[in-house]
Amino acid sequence: MALSLNNISYGGKARKNLGTLRITENGIGWKNKQGKSISLLKDKIDHIEWITIGKGKGQLRIYTTEGSSHIYEGIPPQELAKIEETASTLFNKDVEHVNQTVSGWNWGKPEFDGAFMNFLVDGKKAFDIPLSIVEQAHHDKNDVVIGFPQDSSTSIEGAETLL
């Protein structure tokens, strides 16, 4: 039993880097048309999350036993049942559904979990940030500013900072 999904982006980046996601008895792999590939052996998979990220699209997050994550975006929600069945059969893992909190101006209380800073609103994860992509951070009385590396592919000035 294996599952292949086409036109999936890797890494939580904009859909500019599409490839094929394959889930097999050995693990999870992704490969784009330029030949870049990412592989994750099944014994390195800690847990799996599904997040609806927009109308008609979802995100699959694979958290590793080493504390990192692999993010695959652009997955049609109708594929979720196949993903859940495949993960259960091949990896003996359930896919946790994460409902992101998107209302209000308060981004929540930060909580650190390994290599991630999770933001919780009413005890539920609103979103998380991998600490590996944070370049700098500072706070004052009521605010925290988190800086990310400059992405030369963006045309929005200041897009690398989350206030």
PDB file of C-alpha atoms in Angstrom:
ATOM      1  CA  MET A   1       0.000   0.000   0.000  1.00  0.00           C
ATOM      2  CA  ALA A   2       1.378   3.405  -1.010  1.00  0.00           C
ATOM      3  CA  LEU A   3      -0.084   6.831  -1.628  1.00  0.00           C
ATOM      4  CA  SER A   4       1.081   9.464  -4.135  1.00  0.00           C
ATOM      5  CA  LEU A   5      -0.101  13.076  -4.243  1.00  0.00           C
ATOM      6  CA  ASN A   6       0.946  15.512  -6.980  1.00  0.00           C
ATOM      7  CA  ASN A   7       1.345  19.309  -6.943  1.00  0.00           C
ATOM      8  CA  ILE A   8       2.288  19.457  -3.267  1.00  0.00           C
ATOM      9  CA  SER A   9       4.672  22.113  -1.962  1.00  0.00           C
ATOM     10  CA  TYR A  10       7.266  21.363   0.691  1.00  0.00           C
ATOM     11  CA  GLY A  11       8.404  23.454   3.620  1.00  0.00           C
ATOM     12  CA  GLY A  12       5.434  25.767   4.090  1.00  0.00           C
ATOM     13  CA  LYS A  13       6.665  28.009   1.271  1.00  0.00           C
ATOM     14  CA  ALA A  14       4.451  29.567  -1.356  1.00  0.00           C
ATOM     15  CA  ARG A  15       3.310  27.119  -4.014  1.00  0.00           C
ATOM     16  CA  LYS A  16       6.306  27.943  -6.202  1.00  0.00           C
ATOM     17  CA  ASN A  17       8.081  24.649  -5.534  1.00  0.00           C
ATOM     18  CA  LEU A  18       5.667  21.835  -6.376  1.00  0.00           C
ATOM     19  CA  GLY A  19       6.448  18.150  -6.259  1.00  0.00           C
ATOM     20  CA  THR A  20       5.075  14.697  -5.550  1.00  0.00           C
ATOM     21  CA  LEU A  21       4.474  13.455  -2.009  1.00  0.00           C
ATOM     22  CA  ARG A  22       4.729   9.682  -1.554  1.00  0.00           C
ATOM     23  CA  ILE A  23       3.827   7.748   1.562  1.00  0.00           C
ATOM     24  CA  THR A  24       5.172   4.184   1.479  1.00  0.00           C
ATOM     25  CA  GLU A  25       5.917   1.366   3.904  1.00  0.00           C
ATOM     26  CA  ASN A  26       9.463   2.795   4.290  1.00  0.00           C
ATOM     27  CA  GLY A  27       8.439   6.351   5.140  1.00  0.00           C
ATOM     28  CA  ILE A  28       7.558   9.624   3.469  1.00  0.00           C
ATOM     29  CA  GLY A  29       9.251  11.202   0.491  1.00  0.00           C
ATOM     30  CA  TRP A  30       8.807  14.325  -1.615  1.00  0.00           C
ATOM     31  CA  LYS A  31      10.473  15.155  -4.923  1.00  0.00           C
ATOM     32  CA  ASN A  32      10.116  18.135  -7.239  1.00  0.00           C
ATOM     33  CA  LYS A  33      10.659  18.314 -11.012  1.00  0.00           C
ATOM     34  CA  GLN A  34      14.127  19.809 -10.545  1.00  0.00           C
ATOM     35  CA  GLY A  35      15.235  16.675  -8.685  1.00  0.00           C
ATOM     36  CA  LYS A  36      15.280  18.024  -5.120  1.00  0.00           C
ATOM     37  CA  SER A  37      14.059  15.330  -2.764  1.00  0.00           C
ATOM     38  CA  ILE A  38      13.271  14.981   0.927  1.00  0.00           C
ATOM     39  CA  SER A  39      13.025  11.578   2.628  1.00  0.00           C
ATOM     40  CA  LEU A  40      11.881  10.639   6.105  1.00  0.00           C
ATOM     41  CA  LEU A  41      12.156   7.079   7.371  1.00  0.00           C
ATOM     42  CA  LYS A  42       9.102   5.770   9.189  1.00  0.00           C
ATOM     43  CA  ASP A  43      10.967   5.118  12.449  1.00  0.00           C
ATOM     44  CA  LYS A  44      11.792   8.855  12.611  1.00  0.00           C
ATOM     45  CA  ILE A  45       8.096   9.891  12.560  1.00  0.00           C
ATOM     46  CA  ASP A  46       6.880  11.033  15.975  1.00  0.00           C
ATOM     47  CA  HIS A  47       3.412  12.353  15.132  1.00  0.00           C
ATOM     48  CA  ILE A  48       1.351  13.685  12.218  1.00  0.00           C
ATOM     49  CA  GLU A  49      -0.960  16.694  12.068  1.00  0.00           C
ATOM     50  CA  TRP A  50      -3.542  17.859   9.514  1.00  0.00           C
ATOM     51  CA  ILE A  51      -4.339  21.574   9.338  1.00  0.00           C
ATOM     52  CA  THR A  52      -6.893  23.165   7.025  1.00  0.00           C
ATOM     53  CA  ILE A  53      -5.114  26.253   5.679  1.00  0.00           C
ATOM     54  CA  GLY A  54      -7.665  27.658   3.285  1.00  0.00           C
ATOM     55  CA  LYS A  55     -10.629  26.890   1.149  1.00  0.00           C
ATOM     56  CA  GLY A  56     -10.025  23.533  -0.463  1.00  0.00           C
ATOM     57  CA  LYS A  57      -6.432  23.077   0.772  1.00  0.00           C
ATOM     58  CA  GLY A  58      -4.755  21.419   3.689  1.00  0.00           C
ATOM     59  CA  GLN A  59      -1.345  21.054   5.241  1.00  0.00           C
ATOM     60  CA  LEU A  60       0.257  17.866   6.495  1.00  0.00           C
ATOM     61  CA  ARG A  61       2.897  18.285   9.196  1.00  0.00           C
ATOM     62  CA  ILE A  62       5.168  15.413  10.052  1.00  0.00           C
ATOM     63  CA  TYR A  63       7.000  15.888  13.355  1.00  0.00           C
ATOM     64  CA  THR A  64      10.148  13.835  13.813  1.00  0.00           C
ATOM     65  CA  THR A  65      11.591  12.097  16.857  1.00  0.00           C
ATOM     66  CA  GLU A  66      14.503  14.568  16.558  1.00  0.00           C
ATOM     67  CA  GLY A  67      12.220  17.590  17.121  1.00  0.00           C
ATOM     68  CA  SER A  68      12.011  18.949  13.575  1.00  0.00           C
ATOM     69  CA  SER A  69       9.036  19.042  11.235  1.00  0.00           C
ATOM     70  CA  HIS A  70       8.290  18.524   7.568  1.00  0.00           C
ATOM     71  CA  ILE A  71       5.446  20.595   6.128  1.00  0.00           C
ATOM     72  CA  TYR A  72       3.554  19.636   2.980  1.00  0.00           C
ATOM     73  CA  GLU A  73       0.963  22.102   1.630  1.00  0.00           C
ATOM     74  CA  GLY A  74      -1.685  22.176  -1.056  1.00  0.00           C
ATOM     75  CA  ILE A  75      -3.277  18.845  -0.229  1.00  0.00           C
ATOM     76  CA  PRO A  76      -6.941  18.600  -1.225  1.00  0.00           C
ATOM     77  CA  PRO A  77      -9.115  17.775   1.823  1.00  0.00           C
ATOM     78  CA  GLN A  78     -10.694  14.846  -0.040  1.00  0.00           C
ATOM     79  CA  GLU A  79      -7.300  13.098   0.218  1.00  0.00           C
ATOM     80  CA  LEU A  80      -7.342  13.232   4.036  1.00  0.00           C
ATOM     81  CA  ALA A  81      -9.162   9.911   4.505  1.00  0.00           C
ATOM     82  CA  LYS A  82      -6.560   8.166   2.305  1.00  0.00           C
ATOM     83  CA  ILE A  83      -3.728   9.812   4.251  1.00  0.00           C
ATOM     84  CA  GLU A  84      -5.252   8.739   7.576  1.00  0.00           C
ATOM     85  CA  GLU A  85      -5.725   5.149   6.399  1.00  0.00           C
ATOM     86  CA  THR A  86      -2.206   4.966   4.948  1.00  0.00           C
ATOM     87  CA  ALA A  87      -0.567   6.455   8.088  1.00  0.00           C
ATOM     88  CA  SER A  88      -2.512   4.093  10.324  1.00  0.00           C
ATOM     89  CA  THR A  89      -1.741   1.011   8.237  1.00  0.00           C
ATOM     90  CA  LEU A  90       1.919   1.706   7.445  1.00  0.00           C
ATOM     91  CA  PHE A  91       3.125   3.664  10.499  1.00  0.00           C
ATOM     92  CA  ASN A  92       0.557   2.805  13.189  1.00  0.00           C
ATOM     93  CA  LYS A  93       0.057   6.585  13.623  1.00  0.00           C
ATOM     94  CA  ASP A  94      -3.145   8.596  13.831  1.00  0.00           C
ATOM     95  CA  VAL A  95      -3.406  11.923  12.041  1.00  0.00           C
ATOM     96  CA  GLU A  96      -4.307  14.614  14.580  1.00  0.00           C
ATOM     97  CA  HIS A  97      -6.660  17.323  13.298  1.00  0.00           C
ATOM     98  CA  VAL A  98      -5.518  20.775  14.400  1.00  0.00           C
ATOM     99  CA  ASN A  99      -8.124  23.534  14.257  1.00  0.00           C
ATOM    100  CA  GLN A 100      -6.301  26.808  14.127  1.00  0.00           C
ATOM    101  CA  THR A 101      -7.658  29.769  16.010  1.00  0.00           C
ATOM    102  CA  VAL A 102      -7.965  32.716  13.653  1.00  0.00           C
ATOM    103  CA  SER A 103     -10.227  35.170  15.455  1.00  0.00           C
ATOM    104  CA  GLY A 104      -9.175  38.117  17.563  1.00  0.00           C
ATOM    105  CA  TRP A 105      -6.059  40.208  17.650  1.00  0.00           C
ATOM    106  CA  ASN A 106      -4.303  38.336  20.441  1.00  0.00           C
ATOM    107  CA  TRP A 107      -1.994  35.745  18.950  1.00  0.00           C
ATOM    108  CA  GLY A 108      -1.988  33.820  22.177  1.00  0.00           C
ATOM    109  CA  LYS A 109       0.334  32.690  24.876  1.00  0.00           C
ATOM    110  CA  PRO A 110       3.677  31.359  23.657  1.00  0.00           C
ATOM    111  CA  GLU A 111       4.649  27.870  24.772  1.00  0.00           C
ATOM    112  CA  PHE A 112       7.881  26.156  23.803  1.00  0.00           C
ATOM    113  CA  ASP A 113       7.782  22.543  22.694  1.00  0.00           C
ATOM    114  CA  GLY A 114      11.160  21.245  21.563  1.00  0.00           C
ATOM    115  CA  ALA A 115      12.168  23.130  18.435  1.00  0.00           C
ATOM    116  CA  PHE A 116       8.833  24.991  18.140  1.00  0.00           C
ATOM    117  CA  MET A 117       7.197  28.010  19.686  1.00  0.00           C
ATOM    118  CA  ASN A 118       3.454  27.304  19.809  1.00  0.00           C
ATOM    119  CA  PHE A 119       0.945  30.096  20.294  1.00  0.00           C
ATOM    120  CA  LEU A 120      -2.078  28.988  22.317  1.00  0.00           C
ATOM    121  CA  VAL A 121      -5.432  30.785  22.405  1.00  0.00           C
ATOM    122  CA  ASP A 122      -7.951  29.416  24.902  1.00  0.00           C
ATOM    123  CA  GLY A 123      -5.691  26.375  25.352  1.00  0.00           C
ATOM    124  CA  LYS A 124      -5.704  25.480  21.625  1.00  0.00           C
ATOM    125  CA  LYS A 125      -2.787  25.848  19.257  1.00  0.00           C
ATOM    126  CA  ALA A 126      -3.376  28.854  17.020  1.00  0.00           C
ATOM    127  CA  PHE A 127      -0.118  28.361  15.099  1.00  0.00           C
ATOM    128  CA  ASP A 128       3.502  27.499  15.637  1.00  0.00           C
ATOM    129  CA  ILE A 129       6.870  28.772  14.517  1.00  0.00           C
ATOM    130  CA  PRO A 130       9.893  26.508  14.062  1.00  0.00           C
ATOM    131  CA  LEU A 131      12.663  28.088  16.129  1.00  0.00           C
ATOM    132  CA  SER A 132      15.159  27.170  13.422  1.00  0.00           C
ATOM    133  CA  ILE A 133      13.739  29.935  11.190  1.00  0.00           C
ATOM    134  CA  VAL A 134      13.819  32.693  13.832  1.00  0.00           C
ATOM    135  CA  GLU A 135      16.747  35.011  13.223  1.00  0.00           C
ATOM    136  CA  GLN A 136      16.166  37.365  16.150  1.00  0.00           C
ATOM    137  CA  ALA A 137      13.582  38.199  18.787  1.00  0.00           C
ATOM    138  CA  HIS A 138      13.040  40.899  21.392  1.00  0.00           C
ATOM    139  CA  HIS A 139      10.224  42.168  23.559  1.00  0.00           C
ATOM    140  CA  ASP A 140       9.128  45.236  25.399  1.00  0.00           C
ATOM    141  CA  LYS A 141       6.343  45.714  27.924  1.00  0.00           C
ATOM    142  CA  ASN A 142       3.442  44.392  25.784  1.00  0.00           C
ATOM    143  CA  ASP A 143       4.874  43.240  22.453  1.00  0.00           C
ATOM    144  CA  VAL A 144       7.206  40.659  21.024  1.00  0.00           C
ATOM    145  CA  VAL A 145       8.979  41.157  17.710  1.00  0.00           C
ATOM    146  CA  ILE A 146      10.224  38.077  15.905  1.00  0.00           C
ATOM    147  CA  GLY A 147      12.562  38.503  12.936  1.00  0.00           C
ATOM    148  CA  PHE A 148      12.988  35.985  10.156  1.00  0.00           C
ATOM    149  CA  PRO A 149      15.737  35.744   7.522  1.00  0.00           C
ATOM    150  CA  GLN A 150      15.153  38.015   4.549  1.00  0.00           C
ATOM    151  CA  ASP A 151      13.516  36.105   1.690  1.00  0.00           C
ATOM    152  CA  SER A 152      14.633  37.640  -1.593  1.00  0.00           C
ATOM    153  CA  SER A 153      11.688  36.069  -3.423  1.00  0.00           C
ATOM    154  CA  THR A 154       9.125  38.250  -1.625  1.00  0.00           C
ATOM    155  CA  SER A 155       8.127  41.643  -2.916  1.00  0.00           C
ATOM    156  CA  ILE A 156       6.550  42.857   0.325  1.00  0.00           C
ATOM    157  CA  GLU A 157       8.877  45.059   2.321  1.00  0.00           C
ATOM    158  CA  GLY A 158       9.012  44.001   5.965  1.00  0.00           C
ATOM    159  CA  ALA A 159       7.391  40.626   5.222  1.00  0.00           C
ATOM    160  CA  GLU A 160      10.109  38.890   7.205  1.00  0.00           C
ATOM    161  CA  THR A 161       8.942  40.264  10.559  1.00  0.00           C
ATOM    162  CA  LEU A 162       6.000  39.083  12.644  1.00  0.00           C
ATOM    163  CA  LEU A 163       4.764  41.724  15.104  1.00  0.00           C
TER     164      LEU A 163
END
